[in-house]
Coordinates of C-alpha atoms in Angstrom, one line a residue:
M27 CA -0.4 25.2 11.0
P28 CA -2.1 22.4 13.2
A29 CA -2.7 18.8 11.4
P30 CA -6.2 18.0 10.8
T31 CA -7.3 15.6 13.4
T32 CA -9.8 12.3 12.5
E33 CA -12.0 10.3 14.8
R34 CA -11.4 6.5 14.9
S35 CA -14.3 4.3 14.7
P36 CA -14.8 0.8 16.0
L37 CA -14.2 -0.6 12.6
N38 CA -11.7 -3.6 12.9
Q39 CA -8.9 -4.1 10.8
P40 CA -9.6 -7.4 9.0
A41 CA -6.7 -10.2 8.5
A42 CA -6.9 -9.9 4.8
A43 CA -5.7 -6.1 5.5
D44 CA -3.2 -7.5 7.9
A45 CA -1.6 -9.8 5.6
L46 CA -1.6 -6.8 2.5
L47 CA -0.1 -4.1 5.0
R48 CA 2.7 -6.8 6.0
F49 CA 3.8 -6.8 2.0
L50 CA 3.0 -3.5 1.1
N51 CA 5.1 -2.0 3.7
T52 CA 8.2 -3.5 2.6
H53 CA 9.2 -0.7 0.4
A54 CA 11.6 2.0 1.8
S55 CA 9.9 4.7 3.7
G56 CA 12.1 7.8 4.7
P57 CA 10.1 9.7 7.6
R58 CA 9.8 6.0 9.3
Q59 CA 13.2 5.1 8.4
L60 CA 12.0 1.7 6.9
P61 CA 14.3 0.1 4.5
E62 CA 13.7 -1.7 0.8
R63 CA 12.9 -5.3 2.0
L64 CA 12.4 -6.8 -1.5
S65 CA 15.6 -4.8 -3.2
D66 CA 16.9 -8.6 -4.3
A67 CA 16.4 -12.4 -3.9
P68 CA 18.4 -12.9 -0.7
A69 CA 16.5 -9.7 0.7
M70 CA 13.0 -10.9 -0.2
Q71 CA 13.8 -14.5 1.2
A72 CA 14.9 -13.1 4.5
W73 CA 11.5 -11.2 4.5
L74 CA 9.9 -14.4 3.8
M75 CA 11.4 -16.6 6.7
E76 CA 10.6 -13.5 9.0
H77 CA 7.0 -13.9 8.2
G78 CA 6.8 -17.5 8.0
L79 CA 6.2 -17.5 4.3
G80 CA 9.3 -19.3 3.3
T81 CA 12.0 -21.4 4.6
E82 CA 16.0 -21.5 3.5
S83 CA 14.8 -24.1 0.9
T84 CA 12.3 -21.8 -0.8
H85 CA 14.0 -20.8 -4.2
V86 CA 13.7 -16.7 -4.9
T87 CA 15.2 -15.3 -7.8
E88 CA 15.9 -11.8 -8.5
A89 CA 12.7 -12.2 -11.0
D90 CA 10.8 -13.2 -8.1
A91 CA 12.1 -10.2 -5.9
A92 CA 11.5 -7.5 -9.2
G93 CA 8.3 -9.2 -9.6
A94 CA 7.2 -8.8 -6.1
R95 CA 8.3 -4.9 -6.2
E96 CA 6.2 -4.1 -9.2
L97 CA 3.2 -5.8 -7.8
R98 CA 3.7 -3.8 -4.6
D99 CA 4.3 -0.4 -6.1
A100 CA 0.9 -1.2 -8.6
L101 CA -0.9 -1.6 -5.5
I102 CA 0.4 1.4 -3.5
A103 CA -0.4 3.6 -6.7
V104 CA -3.8 2.3 -6.1
L105 CA -4.1 3.0 -2.6
L106 CA -2.7 6.7 -3.0
A107 CA -5.8 7.1 -5.3
H108 CA -7.8 5.7 -2.2
A109 CA -6.1 8.3 0.0
G110 CA -6.8 11.2 -2.7
D111 CA -3.3 12.0 -3.7
P112 CA -3.2 14.7 -5.7
S113 CA 0.0 13.7 -7.5
T114 CA -1.5 10.3 -8.5
T115 CA -2.9 10.9 -12.3
P116 CA -5.2 9.0 -14.0
E117 CA -2.8 7.8 -16.2
A118 CA -0.4 6.4 -13.5
L119 CA -3.7 4.9 -12.0
A120 CA -4.3 3.3 -15.4
Q121 CA -0.9 1.8 -15.6
A122 CA -1.0 0.4 -12.3
E123 CA -4.9 -1.1 -13.0
E124 CA -3.5 -2.8 -16.1
H125 CA -0.4 -4.3 -14.5
L126 CA -2.6 -6.0 -11.9
R127 CA -4.9 -7.1 -14.5
G128 CA -1.9 -8.9 -16.2
I129 CA -1.0 -10.3 -12.5
A130 CA -4.2 -11.6 -12.2
A131 CA -4.2 -13.3 -15.0
R132 CA -0.9 -14.9 -14.6
Y133 CA -1.5 -15.8 -10.8
P134 CA -4.9 -17.4 -11.4
L135 CA -7.3 -17.9 -8.2
T136 CA -9.8 -20.7 -7.3
T137 CA -13.0 -20.8 -5.3
V138 CA -13.0 -23.0 -2.4
V139 CA -16.8 -23.8 -1.5
T140 CA -17.6 -25.0 2.3
A141 CA -20.8 -24.7 4.5
A142 CA -19.5 -21.9 6.0
G143 CA -18.9 -19.9 2.7
A144 CA -16.9 -19.5 -0.1
T145 CA -13.2 -17.8 -0.2
L146 CA -10.8 -17.7 -3.0
T147 CA -7.3 -18.9 -2.7
S148 CA -4.2 -19.6 -5.0
T149 CA -4.1 -22.2 -7.1
Q150 CA -0.1 -22.1 -7.2
A151 CA 2.7 -22.9 -4.7
G152 CA 5.7 -20.8 -3.7
I153 CA 6.5 -17.3 -5.0
P154 CA 3.6 -17.5 -7.5
G155 CA 1.4 -18.5 -4.4
L156 CA 2.6 -15.6 -2.5
F157 CA 1.3 -13.2 -5.4
G158 CA -2.0 -15.0 -6.1
T159 CA -2.7 -15.0 -2.1
V160 CA -2.0 -11.0 -2.2
L161 CA -4.6 -10.7 -5.1
A162 CA -6.9 -13.0 -2.8
N163 CA -6.7 -10.9 0.2
V164 CA -7.5 -7.8 -2.2
T165 CA -10.5 -9.7 -3.5
E166 CA -11.7 -10.6 0.0
L167 CA -11.5 -6.9 1.3
A168 CA -13.4 -5.6 -1.9
H169 CA -16.4 -8.0 -1.4
A170 CA -16.4 -6.9 2.1
G171 CA -16.6 -3.2 1.0
L172 CA -13.2 -2.5 2.9
W173 CA -10.7 -2.3 -0.2
D174 CA -11.0 1.3 -0.2
R175 CA -9.9 2.0 3.6
L176 CA -6.7 0.4 2.5
R177 CA -4.4 3.5 1.8
A178 CA -0.9 4.9 1.4
C179 CA 0.1 8.0 3.2
R180 CA -0.2 11.0 1.0
H181 CA 3.0 12.5 2.2
D182 CA 5.8 12.0 -0.1
P183 CA 8.3 10.1 0.4
C184 CA 6.3 8.5 3.2
H185 CA 3.6 6.5 1.2
F186 CA 3.1 4.0 4.3
C187 CA 0.2 2.0 3.9
F188 CA -2.5 1.6 6.3
F189 CA -6.3 0.6 7.4
D190 CA -8.2 3.6 7.8
R191 CA -10.4 3.2 10.5
T192 CA -12.1 7.1 10.8
R193 CA -15.8 6.9 10.9
N194 CA -16.3 8.9 7.6
S195 CA -13.5 7.0 5.8
S196 CA -11.6 10.5 5.5
A197 CA -7.8 9.6 6.3
G198 CA -4.9 10.6 3.5
Y199 CA -2.0 10.1 5.8
C200 CA -0.4 7.5 8.1
G201 CA -0.5 9.6 11.2
P202 CA -0.4 13.7 12.4
R203 CA 3.5 13.6 11.8
C204 CA 2.9 13.1 8.2
A205 CA -0.1 15.5 8.0
S206 CA 1.7 18.3 9.6
R207 CA 4.5 18.2 7.1
A208 CA 2.3 17.8 4.1
S209 CA 0.4 20.8 5.3
M210 CA 3.7 23.0 6.5
R211 CA 4.8 22.0 2.9
A212 CA 1.6 23.2 1.1
Y213 CA 1.5 26.5 3.4
R214 CA 5.0 27.1 2.0
R215 CA 4.3 26.4 -1.5
R216 CA 1.2 29.0 -1.2
R217 CA 3.4 31.7 0.1
K218 CA 6.2 31.3 -2.7
E219 CA 3.6 31.4 -5.2
Q220 CA 1.9 34.5 -3.6
A221 CA 5.5 36.4 -3.4
A222 CA 6.0 35.0 -6.8
E223 CA 2.5 36.8 -8.0
S224 CA 3.2 40.0 -5.7
S225 CA 6.9 40.7 -7.7
A226 CA 5.3 40.0 -11.2

């Protein structure tokens, strides 16, 4: 069964989306053979250094790594909803949104006003500053009307996060391969259900 095709638009991927995707795609993804990058404190410190977000002296605890995973996974639940993932229930989405509200209260942002405009920035340094910056990037995308274009691939177990650049904002998969796999899975499920109905 051919995979659905989408047409790209000239929409540029903003820097806030780039930064968020680097954080979001630290999760393990089977189809893309991506490892978990925030599995523990040493792994998180290595990731921070790789992206210029920390140094060897940056103190990362196991609680920091766990908090980063929880923040990331809550955001991915929202991005799956953006992608129209049928397995993301209203209850799961509400739980993710509640967690994000708690994170926002714990890591507040401040408004920086200049002649060129206003931006949000974290009021904290270190790991708390990283979490605050993640939320600042989300807010920037939301104010630009682009937050719902940040999505997580509906194909399980991929959930690779991406910026949807289709003209009609219709992308639900990170690429043709996952779209084809999801279509084939749905086709097999329908055939199985039809066979069960026929034998009943």
